Amino acid sequence: MKTLIVQLGARSYPIHIGAGLLSQGMLIRERLQKERICIVTDDRVGPLYLDKLKASLKPLVVESVALPHGEENKDWEALDLIFTALLKSGYGRDSALIALGGGVVGDLTGFAAAVYQRGIPYVQVATTLLAQVDSAVGGKTAINHRYGKNMVGAFHQPLVVVSDTATLDTLDPRQLAAGLAEVIKYGLIRDIRFFEWLETNIQQLVAKDEDALDHAVVRSCEIKSAIVAKDERDEGERALLNLGHTFGHAIETALGHGEWLHGEAVAAGMAMAAALAVRQGGFKATEHRRLCRLLERAGLPIAPPAHLGAEELRKHMARDKKALGGKIRLVLPKGIGQAVLTDEFDEKALEATLDNEPL
Ligand code: GLY
């Protein structure tokens, strides 16, 4: 097991990464006081791992609620299911939640914990690659709105993140690839050596080689937790973690949440951000090709669906949370291993990128 600490003063917390951690309930119990516990999971992950987690938490007695799975259910209704279950069972302010699942369950549970009776603690038990490398770490919680992805939410840090890499065994190839998109993002924004390592090891990752996945999760969490420690509230450097997300969120919203997986949209979004950077002269065409090749080898798309035109995507991009004074800001790569947040981009170059014109 490898343990990293997200350094946030009094709200610092550990991320435990390793195979078989679902059975090590002590990692969670040691972070809880005397709260009543409710596990929030979904109808896919629950049948696989809920009993195992409950058994490892003994002697704690825990209840659970299972939500419908999928990004299309990251909404008010699912949130209400959590609140109703808690209120019906008389959960008070001495309660805590445990998210058992991927990014959707984690974001919903975290947001429910942020606002239930004005805030209770929660724990992230991440069972998808995307959650283990990104969404479970850093305290961003949210639900989607029909006008945009993650539009209603709160910053609320978990007490501990437990990433049992053995749970990746049951992940389908599409979900695995979606997580790899975020892994590739870390190499692109921060670490050229990690990017090169991914180029060498992408086949092993797709084949779920245990050591390769372990390294990918650990290195991704090291990069993310260092950035979150410096900029918890996303007021500066943390925006770099959003490379590909302005385009990606627009694709997700335009298609309808759940049509593409978040990581798939981010992959296409990263290729688009890189293409725009090439058009503006900040990124080499050869680097763009390397990125696209790596994404494709991971089984990911490198362009938005053909039927979504520039106008449709532009409309959704305008609602991005990074926009300032109505002006879109984008994270663009500046060579592999570096990225910048900028509001300086050429409208024609953006339109050509949104239309997926060849470079
Ligand atoms: N997923 C981007 C962030 O946590 O800031």
Short mmCIF file of C-alpha atoms and ligand atoms in Angstrom, two decimals:
data_model
loop_
_atom_site.label_atom_id
_atom_site.label_comp_id
_atom_site.label_asym_id
_atom_site.label_seq_id
_atom_site.Cartn_x
_atom_site.Cartn_y
_atom_site.Cartn_z
CA MET A 1 0.00 0.00 0.00
CA LYS A 2 1.17 3.51 -0.78
CA THR A 3 -0.11 6.48 1.24
CA LEU A 4 0.03 10.09 0.09
CA ILE A 5 -1.14 13.08 2.11
CA VAL A 6 -3.14 15.96 0.66
CA GLN A 7 -1.60 18.81 2.65
CA LEU A 8 -4.41 21.18 3.62
CA GLY A 9 -3.54 22.16 7.20
CA ALA A 10 -6.23 21.01 9.63
CA ARG A 11 -8.14 19.43 6.73
CA SER A 12 -5.20 17.33 5.48
CA TYR A 13 -6.08 13.74 4.66
CA PRO A 14 -4.49 10.52 3.43
CA ILE A 15 -4.98 8.80 0.07
CA HIS A 16 -4.35 5.06 0.44
CA ILE A 17 -3.62 3.20 -2.82
CA GLY A 18 -3.19 -0.56 -3.17
CA ALA A 19 -4.80 -3.89 -4.02
CA GLY A 20 -7.21 -5.34 -1.44
CA LEU A 21 -7.79 -2.16 0.61
CA LEU A 22 -11.58 -2.69 0.69
CA SER A 23 -10.89 -5.35 3.30
CA GLN A 24 -8.85 -2.97 5.46
CA GLY A 25 -11.71 -1.17 7.19
CA MET A 26 -9.31 0.25 9.77
CA LEU A 27 -8.13 2.77 7.14
CA ILE A 28 -11.62 4.27 7.31
CA ARG A 29 -12.47 3.56 10.96
CA GLU A 30 -9.35 5.36 12.20
CA ARG A 31 -10.55 8.57 10.51
CA LEU A 32 -14.09 8.49 11.95
CA GLN A 33 -15.14 9.66 15.40
CA LYS A 34 -18.41 8.18 16.61
CA GLU A 35 -20.55 9.00 13.62
CA ARG A 36 -23.52 7.02 12.34
CA ILE A 37 -22.42 5.83 8.94
CA CYS A 38 -24.32 5.53 5.68
CA ILE A 39 -22.62 4.11 2.59
CA VAL A 40 -23.80 5.64 -0.69
CA THR A 41 -23.21 3.45 -3.74
CA ASP A 42 -24.93 2.63 -7.04
CA ASP A 43 -26.82 -0.29 -8.50
CA ARG A 44 -23.71 -1.56 -10.34
CA VAL A 45 -20.98 -1.16 -7.72
CA GLY A 46 -23.16 -2.10 -4.71
CA PRO A 47 -23.72 -5.74 -5.72
CA LEU A 48 -19.96 -6.14 -6.28
CA TYR A 49 -18.40 -4.51 -3.24
CA LEU A 50 -20.95 -3.32 -0.65
CA ASP A 51 -20.95 -6.48 1.51
CA LYS A 52 -17.16 -6.61 1.50
CA LEU A 53 -16.88 -3.01 2.67
CA LYS A 54 -19.59 -3.45 5.33
CA ALA A 55 -17.83 -6.56 6.68
CA SER A 56 -14.51 -4.74 6.91
CA LEU A 57 -16.08 -1.85 8.83
CA LYS A 58 -17.30 -4.09 11.68
CA PRO A 59 -17.97 -3.52 14.57
CA LEU A 60 -19.41 -0.33 13.08
CA VAL A 61 -23.01 -0.84 11.99
CA VAL A 62 -23.64 0.89 8.71
CA GLU A 63 -26.67 1.44 6.52
CA SER A 64 -26.58 1.99 2.80
CA VAL A 65 -28.39 3.57 -0.12
CA ALA A 66 -27.95 2.50 -3.77
CA LEU A 67 -28.49 5.12 -6.48
CA PRO A 68 -29.14 4.53 -10.17
CA HIS A 69 -25.76 4.48 -11.94
CA GLY A 70 -24.53 6.85 -14.64
CA GLU A 71 -23.71 10.50 -15.29
CA GLU A 72 -27.32 11.13 -16.39
CA ASN A 73 -28.33 10.47 -12.78
CA LYS A 74 -25.91 12.95 -11.17
CA ASP A 75 -28.81 15.25 -10.43
CA TRP A 76 -31.26 16.64 -7.87
CA GLU A 77 -33.28 13.43 -7.84
CA ALA A 78 -30.34 11.27 -6.82
CA LEU A 79 -29.37 13.83 -4.21
CA ASP A 80 -32.91 13.70 -2.85
CA LEU A 81 -32.71 9.90 -2.59
CA ILE A 82 -29.71 10.31 -0.28
CA PHE A 83 -31.37 13.00 1.86
CA THR A 84 -34.60 11.02 2.11
CA ALA A 85 -32.77 7.88 3.22
CA LEU A 86 -30.83 9.84 5.85
CA LEU A 87 -33.86 11.70 7.17
CA LYS A 88 -36.08 8.61 7.27
CA SER A 89 -33.48 6.82 9.38
CA GLY A 90 -33.00 9.81 11.65
CA TYR A 91 -29.40 10.61 10.74
CA GLY A 92 -28.27 13.73 12.59
CA ARG A 93 -25.23 15.98 12.51
CA ASP A 94 -23.20 13.17 14.11
CA SER A 95 -23.41 11.21 10.85
CA ALA A 96 -20.87 10.52 8.13
CA LEU A 97 -21.21 9.25 4.57
CA ILE A 98 -19.01 6.85 2.66
CA ALA A 99 -19.01 7.08 -1.15
CA LEU A 100 -18.45 3.63 -2.65
CA GLY A 101 -18.12 3.90 -6.41
CA GLY A 102 -16.84 6.07 -9.24
CA GLY A 103 -16.99 9.76 -9.96
CA VAL A 104 -20.76 10.07 -10.06
CA VAL A 105 -21.28 8.45 -6.65
CA GLY A 106 -18.32 10.37 -5.23
CA ASP A 107 -19.52 13.76 -6.48
CA LEU A 108 -23.10 13.14 -5.30
CA THR A 109 -22.06 11.83 -1.88
CA GLY A 110 -19.59 14.65 -1.35
CA PHE A 111 -22.18 17.27 -2.24
CA ALA A 112 -24.80 15.60 -0.03
CA ALA A 113 -22.28 15.61 2.84
CA ALA A 114 -21.42 19.27 2.18
CA VAL A 115 -25.00 20.41 2.70
CA TYR A 116 -26.80 17.76 4.81
CA GLN A 117 -27.70 19.52 8.06
CA ARG A 118 -25.16 22.18 7.01
CA GLY A 119 -22.32 19.74 6.54
CA ILE A 120 -21.16 16.32 7.75
CA PRO A 121 -17.93 14.40 7.06
CA TYR A 122 -17.49 11.85 4.30
CA VAL A 123 -15.04 9.30 2.97
CA GLN A 124 -14.21 8.41 -0.65
CA VAL A 125 -13.83 4.72 -1.49
CA ALA A 126 -13.02 4.95 -5.20
CA THR A 127 -13.67 1.95 -7.46
CA THR A 128 -13.03 3.37 -10.95
CA LEU A 129 -9.74 4.56 -12.42
CA LEU A 130 -11.20 8.01 -13.06
CA ALA A 131 -12.26 8.37 -9.43
CA GLN A 132 -8.94 7.01 -8.12
CA VAL A 133 -6.81 9.41 -10.18
CA ASP A 134 -9.05 12.47 -10.15
CA SER A 135 -12.57 12.92 -8.84
CA ALA A 136 -12.14 11.34 -5.38
CA VAL A 137 -9.17 13.62 -4.62
CA GLY A 138 -9.42 17.35 -3.98
CA GLY A 139 -12.87 17.95 -2.54
CA LYS A 140 -14.76 19.13 -5.63
CA THR A 141 -18.35 17.89 -5.32
CA ALA A 142 -21.27 18.67 -7.62
CA ILE A 143 -24.34 17.65 -9.55
CA ASN A 144 -25.08 18.41 -13.20
CA HIS A 145 -27.73 20.80 -14.48
CA ARG A 146 -29.31 20.55 -17.92
CA TYR A 147 -27.49 23.81 -18.73
CA GLY A 148 -24.09 22.45 -17.76
CA LYS A 149 -21.85 19.88 -16.13
CA ASN A 150 -21.07 20.24 -12.40
CA MET A 151 -22.92 23.53 -12.25
CA VAL A 152 -24.19 23.16 -8.67
CA GLY A 153 -21.74 22.02 -6.03
CA ALA A 154 -19.39 22.78 -3.17
CA PHE A 155 -15.80 22.34 -2.08
CA HIS A 156 -15.82 19.73 0.68
CA GLN A 157 -12.73 17.66 1.39
CA PRO A 158 -13.11 13.98 2.36
CA LEU A 159 -11.63 12.53 5.59
CA VAL A 160 -9.74 9.88 3.66
CA VAL A 161 -9.56 8.46 0.12
CA VAL A 162 -9.25 4.68 -0.19
CA SER A 163 -8.38 3.42 -3.68
CA ASP A 164 -8.44 -0.36 -3.87
CA THR A 165 -6.76 -1.01 -7.22
CA ALA A 166 -8.15 -4.58 -7.23
CA THR A 167 -11.59 -3.09 -7.92
CA LEU A 168 -10.29 -2.06 -11.36
CA ASP A 169 -10.51 -5.77 -12.33
CA THR A 170 -14.28 -5.41 -12.83
CA LEU A 171 -14.04 -2.17 -14.82
CA ASP A 172 -15.15 -2.43 -18.46
CA PRO A 173 -12.68 -1.28 -21.16
CA ARG A 174 -14.60 1.92 -21.87
CA GLN A 175 -14.53 2.99 -18.21
CA LEU A 176 -10.84 2.10 -17.95
CA ALA A 177 -10.03 4.20 -21.03
CA ALA A 178 -12.03 7.11 -19.56
CA GLY A 179 -9.79 7.03 -16.49
CA LEU A 180 -6.70 6.87 -18.67
CA ALA A 181 -7.72 10.20 -20.25
CA GLU A 182 -7.22 11.92 -16.89
CA VAL A 183 -3.95 10.03 -16.33
CA ILE A 184 -2.64 11.25 -19.71
CA LYS A 185 -3.75 14.76 -18.74
CA TYR A 186 -1.35 14.77 -15.76
CA GLY A 187 1.59 13.92 -18.03
CA LEU A 188 0.56 16.59 -20.51
CA ILE A 189 0.19 19.41 -17.97
CA ARG A 190 2.99 18.62 -15.53
CA ASP A 191 5.39 15.77 -16.21
CA ILE A 192 7.00 14.94 -19.55
CA ARG A 193 8.74 11.88 -18.07
CA PHE A 194 5.39 10.50 -16.93
CA PHE A 195 3.99 11.22 -20.42
CA GLU A 196 6.89 9.26 -21.93
CA TRP A 197 6.31 6.46 -19.41
CA LEU A 198 2.67 6.37 -20.56
CA GLU A 199 3.76 6.15 -24.20
CA THR A 200 5.87 3.11 -23.29
CA ASN A 201 3.34 1.47 -20.99
CA ILE A 202 -0.05 2.24 -22.50
CA GLN A 203 -0.56 -1.34 -23.71
CA GLN A 204 0.09 -2.69 -20.20
CA LEU A 205 -2.37 -0.16 -18.76
CA VAL A 206 -5.07 -1.11 -21.24
CA ALA A 207 -4.39 -4.77 -20.37
CA LYS A 208 -4.81 -3.87 -16.65
CA ASP A 209 -1.28 -4.81 -15.66
CA GLU A 210 -1.33 -4.41 -11.87
CA ASP A 211 2.06 -2.70 -11.46
CA ALA A 212 1.44 -0.33 -14.34
CA LEU A 213 -1.98 0.69 -12.99
CA ASP A 214 -0.54 1.13 -9.50
CA HIS A 215 2.16 3.47 -10.79
CA ALA A 216 -0.35 5.43 -12.89
CA VAL A 217 -2.69 5.95 -9.91
CA VAL A 218 0.12 6.93 -7.52
CA ARG A 219 1.83 9.38 -9.93
CA SER A 220 -1.53 10.95 -10.88
CA CYS A 221 -2.45 11.43 -7.22
CA GLU A 222 0.99 12.88 -6.43
CA ILE A 223 0.55 15.49 -9.15
CA LYS A 224 -3.06 16.27 -8.25
CA SER A 225 -2.52 16.51 -4.50
CA ALA A 226 0.46 18.86 -4.93
CA ILE A 227 -1.68 21.19 -7.06
CA VAL A 228 -4.70 21.00 -4.71
CA ALA A 229 -2.45 21.74 -1.71
CA LYS A 230 -1.38 24.99 -3.39
CA ASP A 231 -4.78 26.04 -4.74
CA GLU A 232 -7.63 24.24 -2.98
CA ARG A 233 -10.39 26.62 -4.16
CA ASP A 234 -9.42 26.64 -7.83
CA GLU A 235 -8.36 30.28 -7.94
CA GLY A 236 -5.15 29.80 -9.92
CA GLU A 237 -2.97 26.79 -10.65
CA ARG A 238 -5.73 24.22 -10.09
CA ALA A 239 -7.35 25.40 -13.33
CA LEU A 240 -4.56 23.52 -15.16
CA LEU A 241 -6.29 20.28 -14.09
CA ASN A 242 -9.05 21.38 -16.39
CA LEU A 243 -7.07 20.97 -19.61
CA GLY A 244 -9.54 19.59 -22.15
CA HIS A 245 -12.49 20.10 -19.79
CA THR A 246 -13.96 23.28 -21.31
CA PHE A 247 -14.29 21.51 -24.65
CA GLY A 248 -15.13 18.23 -22.91
CA HIS A 249 -17.91 19.63 -20.72
CA ALA A 250 -19.42 21.31 -23.80
CA ILE A 251 -19.45 17.94 -25.60
CA GLU A 252 -21.04 16.21 -22.60
CA THR A 253 -23.74 18.84 -22.19
CA ALA A 254 -24.48 19.11 -25.92
CA LEU A 255 -24.83 15.33 -26.24
CA GLY A 256 -26.80 14.97 -23.01
CA HIS A 257 -25.06 13.84 -19.82
CA GLY A 258 -24.21 10.15 -19.90
CA GLU A 259 -24.01 9.77 -23.68
CA TRP A 260 -20.21 9.98 -23.65
CA LEU A 261 -18.25 9.15 -20.51
CA HIS A 262 -16.58 12.17 -18.89
CA GLY A 263 -13.10 10.84 -19.68
CA GLU A 264 -14.01 10.29 -23.33
CA ALA A 265 -15.14 13.91 -23.64
CA VAL A 266 -11.98 15.08 -21.85
CA ALA A 267 -9.84 13.07 -24.30
CA ALA A 268 -11.45 14.75 -27.30
CA GLY A 269 -11.22 18.06 -25.42
CA MET A 270 -7.48 17.63 -24.82
CA ALA A 271 -6.89 16.90 -28.51
CA MET A 272 -8.90 20.04 -29.34
CA ALA A 273 -7.01 22.19 -26.81
CA ALA A 274 -3.76 20.89 -28.31
CA ALA A 275 -4.96 21.62 -31.86
CA LEU A 276 -5.87 25.18 -30.86
CA ALA A 277 -2.45 25.59 -29.24
CA VAL A 278 -0.80 24.40 -32.49
CA ARG A 279 -2.86 26.92 -34.49
CA GLN A 280 -1.72 29.67 -32.12
CA GLY A 281 1.93 28.62 -32.27
CA GLY A 282 2.32 27.45 -28.65
CA PHE A 283 2.50 23.70 -29.26
CA LYS A 284 4.25 21.71 -31.98
CA ALA A 285 2.26 19.72 -34.55
CA THR A 286 4.50 16.74 -33.70
CA GLU A 287 3.49 17.03 -30.02
CA HIS A 288 -0.17 17.16 -31.04
CA ARG A 289 0.34 13.95 -33.04
CA ARG A 290 2.05 12.26 -30.07
CA LEU A 291 -0.86 13.20 -27.81
CA CYS A 292 -3.48 11.98 -30.31
CA ARG A 293 -1.59 8.72 -30.87
CA LEU A 294 -1.43 8.08 -27.11
CA LEU A 295 -5.13 8.84 -26.65
CA GLU A 296 -6.06 6.56 -29.54
CA ARG A 297 -3.88 3.74 -28.20
CA ALA A 298 -5.76 4.12 -24.90
CA GLY A 299 -9.02 3.60 -26.84
CA LEU A 300 -10.15 7.23 -26.63
CA PRO A 301 -11.71 9.66 -29.12
CA ILE A 302 -9.66 12.61 -30.40
CA ALA A 303 -12.49 14.67 -31.90
CA PRO A 304 -16.04 15.62 -30.94
CA PRO A 305 -18.96 13.76 -32.56
CA ALA A 306 -19.25 14.98 -36.16
CA HIS A 307 -22.84 16.18 -35.79
CA LEU A 308 -21.93 18.74 -33.10
CA GLY A 309 -20.98 21.94 -34.90
CA ALA A 310 -18.91 24.89 -33.71
CA GLU A 311 -21.98 26.98 -32.84
CA GLU A 312 -23.48 24.32 -30.58
CA LEU A 313 -20.22 23.70 -28.72
CA ARG A 314 -19.44 27.43 -28.41
CA LYS A 315 -22.81 28.01 -26.73
CA HIS A 316 -22.03 25.48 -24.00
CA MET A 317 -18.43 26.66 -23.59
CA ALA A 318 -19.69 30.14 -22.68
CA ARG A 319 -21.11 28.71 -19.43
CA ASP A 320 -17.75 27.29 -18.32
CA LYS A 321 -16.90 27.99 -14.67
CA LYS A 322 -13.48 29.38 -15.65
CA ALA A 323 -15.07 32.19 -17.70
CA LEU A 324 -14.38 35.65 -16.26
CA GLY A 325 -16.61 38.62 -17.08
CA GLY A 326 -18.30 36.51 -19.76
CA LYS A 327 -14.97 35.81 -21.49
CA ILE A 328 -13.99 32.18 -22.02
CA ARG A 329 -10.66 31.12 -20.55
CA LEU A 330 -8.96 27.98 -21.77
CA VAL A 331 -6.15 25.78 -20.52
CA LEU A 332 -3.76 25.14 -23.40
CA PRO A 333 -0.67 22.93 -23.51
CA LYS A 334 2.67 24.69 -23.93
CA GLY A 335 4.86 21.77 -24.84
CA ILE A 336 4.38 18.32 -23.33
CA GLY A 337 4.61 18.68 -19.53
CA GLN A 338 3.44 22.30 -19.33
CA ALA A 339 0.16 24.18 -19.67
CA VAL A 340 -1.22 27.70 -19.24
CA LEU A 341 -4.61 29.25 -18.53
CA THR A 342 -5.32 31.99 -21.06
CA ASP A 343 -8.12 34.16 -22.39
CA GLU A 344 -6.04 35.05 -25.43
CA PHE A 345 -7.01 32.96 -28.37
CA ASP A 346 -7.89 33.68 -31.93
CA GLU A 347 -11.62 33.32 -32.64
CA LYS A 348 -10.97 31.91 -36.13
CA ALA A 349 -8.54 29.35 -34.75
CA LEU A 350 -11.12 28.38 -32.12
CA GLU A 351 -13.83 27.98 -34.74
CA ALA A 352 -11.58 25.84 -36.95
CA THR A 353 -10.82 23.69 -33.89
CA LEU A 354 -14.49 23.33 -32.93
CA ASP A 355 -15.25 22.35 -36.54
CA ASN A 356 -12.46 19.77 -36.31
CA GLU A 357 -10.72 21.12 -39.42
CA PRO A 358 -7.44 19.36 -40.19
CA LEU A 359 -4.29 21.14 -38.94
N1 GLY B 1 -10.98 17.60 -11.74
C1 GLY B 1 -10.37 18.87 -11.65
C2 GLY B 1 -10.14 19.34 -10.26
O1 GLY B 1 -10.33 18.58 -9.33
O2 GLY B 1 -9.78 20.47 -10.07
#
